[in-house]
Short mmCIF file of C-alpha atoms in Angstrom, two decimals:
data_model
loop_
_atom_site.label_atom_id
_atom_site.label_comp_id
_atom_site.label_asym_id
_atom_site.label_seq_id
_atom_site.Cartn_x
_atom_site.Cartn_y
_atom_site.Cartn_z
CA MET A 25 72.48 36.18 -13.61
CA THR A 26 70.56 33.86 -11.64
CA PHE A 27 71.95 32.88 -8.39
CA THR A 28 71.14 29.61 -6.71
CA ASN A 29 71.77 27.57 -3.35
CA TRP A 30 74.36 24.49 -3.80
CA ALA A 31 71.21 22.25 -4.85
CA GLY A 32 69.90 24.50 -7.14
CA ASN A 33 66.53 24.19 -5.65
CA THR A 34 66.43 27.90 -4.44
CA THR A 35 66.48 30.83 -6.39
CA PHE A 36 67.60 34.11 -4.64
CA HIS A 37 65.85 37.04 -4.90
CA ALA A 38 68.29 39.35 -4.17
CA LYS A 39 68.37 43.00 -5.91
CA ALA A 40 72.03 43.03 -5.60
CA VAL A 41 74.74 40.59 -4.38
CA HIS A 42 77.54 42.48 -2.53
CA HIS A 43 81.31 41.14 -1.94
CA PRO A 44 82.58 43.85 0.67
CA ALA A 45 86.35 43.77 0.84
CA SER A 46 86.80 45.29 4.36
CA LEU A 47 84.56 45.51 7.92
CA ALA A 48 84.42 49.36 7.01
CA GLU A 49 82.81 48.70 3.81
CA LEU A 50 80.38 46.30 5.04
CA GLN A 51 79.58 48.28 8.23
CA ARG A 52 78.62 50.99 5.45
CA LEU A 53 76.61 48.64 2.97
CA VAL A 54 74.47 47.33 6.15
CA ALA A 55 73.69 50.97 7.40
CA ALA A 56 72.63 52.25 3.73
CA SER A 57 70.42 49.30 3.36
CA ALA A 58 66.68 48.71 4.13
CA ASN A 59 66.86 45.06 4.06
CA ILE A 60 70.31 42.89 3.95
CA ARG A 61 70.67 38.85 4.58
CA ALA A 62 74.24 37.05 4.30
CA LEU A 63 75.11 34.35 2.82
CA GLY A 64 77.71 31.61 3.55
CA SER A 65 78.63 28.61 1.47
CA GLY A 66 75.08 28.17 0.05
CA HIS A 67 74.32 24.52 1.39
CA SER A 68 71.06 25.24 2.53
CA PHE A 69 67.95 23.63 1.00
CA ASN A 70 65.49 26.09 1.70
CA ASP A 71 65.16 30.05 1.51
CA VAL A 72 66.62 31.02 4.83
CA ALA A 73 69.29 32.88 3.60
CA ASP A 74 66.94 34.56 0.76
CA THR A 75 66.09 38.35 0.62
CA THR A 76 64.42 40.66 -2.04
CA GLY A 77 66.94 43.59 -0.40
CA ASP A 78 70.65 43.10 -0.67
CA LEU A 79 72.65 39.73 -0.32
CA VAL A 80 75.73 39.85 1.26
CA VAL A 81 78.70 37.66 0.68
CA LEU A 82 81.79 37.86 2.67
CA ASP A 83 84.50 35.83 0.89
CA ARG A 84 86.64 39.10 -0.10
CA LEU A 85 87.07 39.77 3.60
CA PRO A 86 90.71 39.05 4.73
CA ASP A 87 91.36 35.46 5.71
CA LEU A 88 91.02 35.08 9.77
CA VAL A 89 92.39 32.41 11.65
CA GLU A 90 93.54 33.34 15.16
CA ILE A 91 94.74 30.49 17.65
CA ASP A 92 95.25 31.36 21.21
CA THR A 93 97.30 28.22 22.47
CA ALA A 94 96.86 29.54 26.07
CA ALA A 95 93.27 29.46 25.84
CA ALA A 96 92.79 26.85 23.58
CA THR A 97 90.56 28.95 21.42
CA ALA A 98 90.68 30.27 17.96
CA LEU A 99 89.14 33.58 16.22
CA VAL A 100 87.86 32.68 12.75
CA GLY A 101 86.31 35.07 9.89
CA ALA A 102 82.75 34.36 9.37
CA HIS A 103 83.26 32.97 5.46
CA MET A 104 85.97 30.49 6.53
CA THR A 105 85.19 26.73 5.62
CA TYR A 106 85.80 23.84 7.77
CA ALA A 107 87.46 22.63 5.07
CA ARG A 108 90.17 25.60 5.00
CA LEU A 109 90.07 25.99 8.92
CA ALA A 110 90.66 22.16 10.27
CA PRO A 111 94.29 21.56 8.69
CA LEU A 112 95.28 24.91 10.13
CA LEU A 113 94.16 23.83 13.49
CA HIS A 114 95.61 20.33 13.43
CA ARG A 115 99.09 21.67 12.62
CA ALA A 116 98.58 23.67 15.61
CA GLY A 117 97.97 20.91 17.89
CA PHE A 118 94.27 21.40 18.20
CA ALA A 119 90.85 20.17 16.85
CA LEU A 120 87.49 20.99 17.02
CA ALA A 121 85.03 18.41 19.19
CA ASN A 122 83.04 17.40 16.07
CA LEU A 123 82.31 18.24 12.02
CA ALA A 124 79.45 18.15 9.54
CA SER A 125 79.64 15.17 7.10
CA LEU A 126 80.61 17.87 4.31
CA PRO A 127 83.62 20.04 5.41
CA HIS A 128 83.09 22.50 2.73
CA ILE A 129 80.64 24.70 4.38
CA SER A 130 81.05 27.88 6.23
CA VAL A 131 81.57 28.18 9.77
CA ALA A 132 79.20 31.03 10.25
CA GLY A 133 76.39 29.28 7.99
CA SER A 134 76.89 26.25 9.81
CA VAL A 135 76.58 27.89 13.49
CA ALA A 136 73.42 29.83 12.35
CA THR A 137 71.73 26.72 11.26
CA GLY A 138 72.37 24.69 14.02
CA THR A 139 74.23 22.00 12.03
CA HIS A 140 75.94 18.87 13.54
CA GLY A 141 77.97 16.00 13.57
CA SER A 142 77.27 12.41 15.40
CA GLY A 143 78.15 11.85 18.88
CA VAL A 144 76.01 10.96 22.23
CA ASN A 145 78.48 12.87 23.99
CA VAL A 146 79.21 16.03 21.25
CA PRO A 147 76.74 18.97 20.52
CA CYS A 148 76.21 20.68 17.64
CA LEU A 149 78.82 22.78 16.09
CA ALA A 150 77.45 25.77 17.28
CA ALA A 151 77.85 25.06 20.97
CA ALA A 152 81.75 25.45 20.21
CA VAL A 153 81.10 29.19 20.27
CA SER A 154 82.57 31.32 22.78
CA GLY A 155 82.52 34.50 21.19
CA ILE A 156 80.74 36.20 18.47
CA ASP A 157 81.20 39.44 16.45
CA LEU A 158 78.57 40.91 14.08
CA VAL A 159 77.65 44.23 12.48
CA THR A 160 74.26 45.19 13.50
CA ALA A 161 71.21 47.22 11.97
CA ASP A 162 72.79 50.87 12.26
CA GLY A 163 75.92 49.79 11.03
CA SER A 164 77.88 49.48 14.38
CA PRO A 165 79.82 46.59 15.63
CA LEU A 166 78.67 44.18 18.49
CA SER A 167 80.57 41.30 20.24
CA LEU A 168 78.86 38.62 22.53
CA SER A 169 80.66 36.35 24.72
CA ARG A 170 79.38 33.15 26.46
CA GLY A 171 78.08 34.29 29.88
CA ASP A 172 76.58 37.58 28.25
CA ALA A 173 72.46 37.72 28.65
CA ASP A 174 72.15 37.98 24.96
CA PHE A 175 74.72 35.13 24.15
CA PRO A 176 72.45 31.82 23.81
CA GLY A 177 70.03 33.77 21.54
CA ALA A 178 72.57 35.25 19.31
CA VAL A 179 74.62 31.82 18.21
CA VAL A 180 72.11 30.07 16.52
CA SER A 181 70.04 32.96 15.34
CA LEU A 182 69.64 32.40 11.41
CA GLY A 183 71.25 36.17 10.46
CA ALA A 184 68.34 37.81 12.28
CA LEU A 185 70.54 40.00 14.46
CA GLY A 186 73.05 41.19 11.90
CA ILE A 187 75.81 40.17 9.73
CA VAL A 188 78.32 37.88 11.63
CA THR A 189 81.74 38.66 10.82
CA SER A 190 83.84 36.34 13.20
CA LEU A 191 83.55 33.81 15.97
CA THR A 192 85.55 32.36 18.67
CA LEU A 193 85.65 28.51 18.90
CA ASP A 194 86.47 26.28 21.56
CA LEU A 195 89.44 23.91 20.98
CA VAL A 196 90.51 20.41 22.06
CA PRO A 197 93.80 18.77 21.53
CA ALA A 198 94.38 17.26 18.19
CA PHE A 199 93.11 13.41 17.96
CA GLU A 200 93.43 10.28 15.56
CA LEU A 201 90.19 8.46 14.61
CA ARG A 202 89.42 4.90 12.67
CA GLN A 203 86.56 4.88 10.26
CA TYR A 204 84.67 1.50 10.05
CA VAL A 205 81.82 0.56 8.08
CA ARG A 206 79.68 -2.28 8.87
CA GLU A 207 76.77 -3.90 6.89
CA GLY A 208 73.60 -6.02 7.36
CA LEU A 209 72.39 -4.70 10.70
CA SER A 210 68.97 -6.25 11.28
CA PRO A 211 65.70 -3.68 11.68
CA GLY A 212 65.00 -5.63 15.17
CA THR A 213 69.02 -5.24 16.11
CA ALA A 214 68.89 -1.54 15.47
CA LEU A 215 65.57 -0.91 17.01
CA ALA A 216 66.41 -3.06 20.23
CA ASP A 217 69.88 -1.96 20.88
CA LEU A 218 70.18 1.57 19.07
CA ASP A 219 71.49 3.39 22.19
CA ALA A 220 74.02 0.97 22.58
CA ILE A 221 74.98 1.26 19.06
CA MET A 222 75.00 4.57 18.62
CA SER A 223 77.34 4.81 21.70
CA SER A 224 79.53 2.60 20.55
CA GLY A 225 82.42 5.20 18.90
CA TYR A 226 83.05 8.67 19.12
CA SER A 227 80.58 9.22 16.23
CA VAL A 228 78.27 6.82 14.54
CA SER A 229 75.81 7.07 12.18
CA LEU A 230 73.30 4.80 10.89
CA PHE A 231 72.51 4.84 7.05
CA THR A 232 69.15 3.07 5.81
CA ASP A 233 66.47 2.98 3.47
CA TYR A 234 64.03 1.64 5.71
CA ARG A 235 65.00 -1.96 4.59
CA ASP A 236 68.84 -2.30 4.80
CA THR A 237 71.01 -0.58 7.02
CA ARG A 238 74.71 0.02 7.52
CA VAL A 239 76.79 1.81 10.37
CA TRP A 240 79.58 4.43 9.87
CA LEU A 241 81.42 3.95 13.10
CA LYS A 242 83.93 6.39 13.94
CA ARG A 243 86.44 5.32 16.96
CA GLU A 244 89.45 6.09 18.95
CA ASP A 245 90.54 2.72 19.18
CA GLU A 246 90.45 -0.41 17.06
CA LEU A 247 87.20 -2.38 16.73
CA THR A 248 87.89 -6.18 17.14
CA ASP A 249 84.49 -7.66 17.37
CA PRO A 250 84.15 -9.84 14.04
CA ASP A 251 80.49 -9.94 14.69
CA TRP A 252 79.71 -6.44 15.96
CA TYR A 253 75.99 -6.68 16.67
CA GLY A 254 75.31 -9.35 14.30
CA THR A 255 77.07 -7.32 11.25
CA THR A 256 79.87 -7.72 8.78
CA PRO A 257 82.72 -5.10 7.74
CA ALA A 258 82.78 -3.81 4.30
CA ASP A 259 84.90 -5.12 1.98
CA GLY A 260 85.88 -1.89 0.57
CA PRO A 261 85.25 1.63 0.62
CA ARG A 262 81.38 2.94 0.71
CA HIS A 263 79.43 5.67 -0.47
CA PRO A 264 76.71 6.55 1.90
CA ILE A 265 74.35 6.06 -0.88
CA PRO A 266 74.61 2.86 -2.15
CA GLY A 267 76.12 2.32 -5.75
CA MET A 268 77.62 5.77 -5.73
CA PRO A 269 81.37 6.28 -6.47
CA THR A 270 83.55 6.56 -3.11
CA GLY A 271 86.74 8.53 -4.31
CA SER A 272 84.98 11.42 -2.65
CA CYS A 273 84.59 9.74 0.64
CA THR A 274 87.10 9.90 3.74
CA ALA A 275 89.33 6.76 4.25
CA GLN A 276 87.44 3.78 5.71
CA LEU A 277 88.65 0.06 6.77
CA GLY A 278 89.96 1.07 9.90
CA VAL A 279 92.84 2.81 9.00
CA PRO A 280 93.78 5.64 11.56
CA GLY A 281 94.05 9.31 10.71
CA PRO A 282 93.68 12.99 11.51
CA TRP A 283 90.08 13.93 13.19
CA HIS A 284 89.33 16.25 10.26
CA GLU A 285 90.13 13.53 7.99
CA ARG A 286 87.60 11.13 9.51
CA LEU A 287 84.85 12.84 11.18
CA PRO A 288 83.13 14.04 7.70
CA HIS A 289 82.11 11.41 5.44
CA PHE A 290 83.52 13.33 2.48
CA ARG A 291 87.05 14.55 1.66
CA ALA A 292 87.66 18.18 1.75
CA ASP A 293 89.59 18.09 -1.35
CA SER A 294 87.08 16.34 -3.44
CA PRO A 295 83.21 17.84 -3.74
CA PRO A 296 80.54 14.55 -2.97
CA SER A 297 79.90 12.66 -5.76
CA GLY A 298 76.51 13.93 -7.10
CA ALA A 299 76.95 17.24 -4.80
CA GLY A 300 73.58 19.12 -5.21
CA ASP A 301 71.72 16.69 -7.29
CA GLU A 302 69.59 15.94 -4.34
CA LEU A 303 67.27 17.45 -1.64
CA GLN A 304 67.36 17.27 2.04
CA SER A 305 65.38 17.54 5.26
CA GLU A 306 66.33 16.46 8.74
CA LEU A 307 64.04 16.27 11.96
CA LEU A 308 65.84 16.15 15.48
CA LEU A 309 64.01 14.14 18.26
CA PRO A 310 64.44 13.57 22.07
CA ARG A 311 67.00 10.68 22.12
CA GLU A 312 64.48 8.62 24.25
CA HIS A 313 62.12 8.29 21.58
CA ALA A 314 64.50 7.63 18.85
CA ALA A 315 63.88 3.75 18.58
CA LYS A 316 60.12 4.45 18.70
CA ALA A 317 60.07 6.70 15.70
CA MET A 318 62.41 4.63 14.02
CA ARG A 319 59.95 1.68 14.28
CA GLU A 320 57.42 4.03 12.84
CA LEU A 321 59.35 5.07 9.80
CA PHE A 322 60.38 1.29 9.17
CA ALA A 323 56.41 0.83 8.86
CA ILE A 324 56.21 3.23 6.16
CA GLY A 325 58.95 2.35 4.45
CA GLU A 326 57.20 1.19 1.16
CA ARG A 327 56.23 5.10 1.01
CA ILE A 328 59.45 6.58 1.71
CA ARG A 329 61.59 4.41 -0.56
CA PRO A 330 60.61 5.49 -3.87
CA VAL A 331 61.84 9.26 -3.32
CA LEU A 332 64.60 8.41 -1.10
CA LEU A 333 68.13 8.28 -1.77
CA ILE A 334 69.16 7.35 1.77
CA SER A 335 68.50 8.27 5.40
CA GLU A 336 70.95 9.19 8.10
CA VAL A 337 70.58 8.60 12.15
CA ARG A 338 72.98 10.71 14.31
CA SER A 339 73.11 11.52 17.78
CA VAL A 340 73.69 15.00 19.13
CA ALA A 341 74.31 15.99 22.80
CA ALA A 342 71.88 18.80 24.26
CA ASP A 343 72.94 22.40 24.50
CA ASP A 344 71.49 25.79 25.82
CA LEU A 345 71.01 28.06 23.01
CA TRP A 346 67.39 29.28 22.53
CA LEU A 347 67.03 28.22 18.63
CA SER A 348 69.09 25.16 18.43
CA PRO A 349 67.11 22.18 17.65
CA PHE A 350 68.99 20.54 20.57
CA HIS A 351 68.16 23.25 23.01
CA GLY A 352 67.69 21.20 26.36
CA ARG A 353 67.54 17.83 25.23
CA ASP A 354 69.82 15.25 24.11
CA SER A 355 68.53 14.26 20.49
CA VAL A 356 68.77 12.19 17.83
CA GLY A 357 68.84 13.19 14.08
CA ILE A 358 66.59 11.71 11.34
CA HIS A 359 67.94 12.84 8.36
CA PHE A 360 66.41 12.30 4.32
CA THR A 361 68.36 12.79 1.09
CA TRP A 362 65.90 12.73 -1.26
CA LYS A 363 65.90 12.56 -5.06
CA LYS A 364 65.64 15.88 -6.56
CA ASP A 365 61.99 15.95 -7.31
CA VAL A 366 60.18 18.79 -5.09
CA ALA A 367 56.94 17.68 -6.55
CA ALA A 368 57.34 13.95 -5.63
CA VAL A 369 59.11 14.59 -2.13
CA MET A 370 56.96 17.05 -0.50
CA PRO A 371 53.99 14.77 -0.03
CA VAL A 372 56.17 12.37 1.30
CA LEU A 373 57.89 14.56 3.42
CA GLU A 374 54.68 15.52 4.92
CA LEU A 375 53.72 12.08 5.69
CA VAL A 376 57.36 11.75 7.60
CA GLU A 377 56.37 14.62 9.54
CA GLU A 378 52.90 13.68 10.96
CA THR A 379 54.45 10.09 11.67
CA LEU A 380 56.97 11.66 13.83
CA ALA A 381 54.84 14.42 15.29
CA PRO A 382 53.79 12.74 18.19
CA PHE A 383 57.42 12.64 19.35
CA GLY A 384 58.27 16.43 19.18
CA PRO A 385 60.62 16.92 16.36
CA ARG A 386 62.41 19.83 15.55
CA PRO A 387 63.42 20.56 12.14
CA HIS A 388 67.35 21.48 10.92
CA TRP A 389 67.03 25.11 9.76
CA GLY A 390 68.97 24.82 6.65
CA LYS A 391 67.04 21.66 5.03
CA LEU A 392 63.39 21.50 4.01
CA PHE A 393 60.28 21.08 6.38
CA THR A 394 56.66 22.13 5.74
CA ARG A 395 55.57 22.57 9.60
CA ARG A 396 55.70 25.85 11.58
CA PRO A 397 58.89 25.48 14.06
CA ARG A 398 59.16 26.59 17.62
CA CYS A 399 60.16 30.10 18.31
CA PRO A 400 61.33 31.19 21.56
CA ASP A 401 59.99 34.47 23.13
CA ALA A 402 63.15 35.05 24.47
CA PHE A 403 64.85 34.93 21.05
CA ARG A 404 61.46 36.97 19.16
CA SER A 405 62.26 39.60 21.93
CA LEU A 406 66.10 39.63 21.10
CA VAL A 407 65.19 40.41 17.42
CA ARG A 408 62.96 42.95 17.97
CA ARG A 409 65.45 44.66 20.29
CA LEU A 410 68.32 44.62 18.13
CA ASP A 411 66.77 44.84 14.65
CA PRO A 412 63.09 46.66 15.13
CA ALA A 413 62.62 47.76 11.51
CA GLY A 414 63.52 44.17 10.50
CA LYS A 415 66.52 45.05 8.34
CA PHE A 416 67.67 41.56 8.92
CA SER A 417 64.39 39.77 8.49
CA GLY A 418 63.72 37.82 5.16
CA GLY A 419 60.76 35.73 4.72
CA PHE A 420 61.69 32.71 6.08
CA VAL A 421 62.58 34.83 9.37
CA ARG A 422 59.35 36.80 9.45
CA LEU A 423 57.60 33.63 9.06
CA LEU A 424 59.45 32.21 12.16
CA LEU A 425 58.57 35.48 14.18
CA GLY A 426 54.77 34.98 13.47
CA GLU A 427 54.98 38.27 11.37
#
């Protein structure tokens, strides 16, 4: 049977796919395998999870969500999705500080690849992790907590250290948000006031084709300025990709609702319109270079648009995780949703990477990129210490490590 990722652009090469039903079965499988990788929800657009050995999916392990109300943390099974987790947290009076645009993705896969939402004061999803449990190369368990020397290298790790089985997540009190869509943001205003616009809500996204720009504004308080940055309010629900059906999108028009029903762009009970019929890439830049970088992209908009569905701009706060794209710097992510045409997209992606190269871009680990990314020496040393035989290193990880 052909086994592919969500988008269908990557076919896995594993000799076998395993679904262990217990931790003990997973430990025996890892100990006996010469090469093994874990697959989350399959939402990456590259071969980060691929292997020619064994592929393991943890969807048959018992569900795990243990909320510690005193510590404001939750112990969560690796294969749990945010769509399933968030309502449980909300009913207990808690929330996560942020969510990605899709709630359908698995917690462990999102954390391992540095997936993020948007918000100038909110770091990526991995920054909420305060503890991580994994099965190491000989099948033995390993638990690491924030403050341990190896912890900053073990959270965003691309599965290179072992099979993650559970994570402990920091929680915040549950909250409500309102979501607005504002249309007609001029390029001049977007570039001149980018910092102020991105700071105008709890979570803010710009959607642009480098000609027309909309703003997705998620706020705790009501937006009362009728001429906000020269824009007009959308007169009905909008999809991030203009013209697409809006039934899968979260509620807009300023209607207040729970955090987990407003932070994502798409509803948990409905797949995104056109799900999978696309390619994605994203480059993360230091926030202070964002306006200059956007100006360069507007200048090559005519080259980008023929293969572009939409581009999204988001803010992400810095963290201290070694392999995180946001390590040590507040960032802006420039995301591209491309038409599903690899041959046409890749030359344009190379042009985008070349255009943004002077600004020090880092790629999103789960999306398409062509330039070899940075690998901190500390992470390389950690992989060699915990997995000297390369049991968890597929081709993607070996390339990252310089092997």
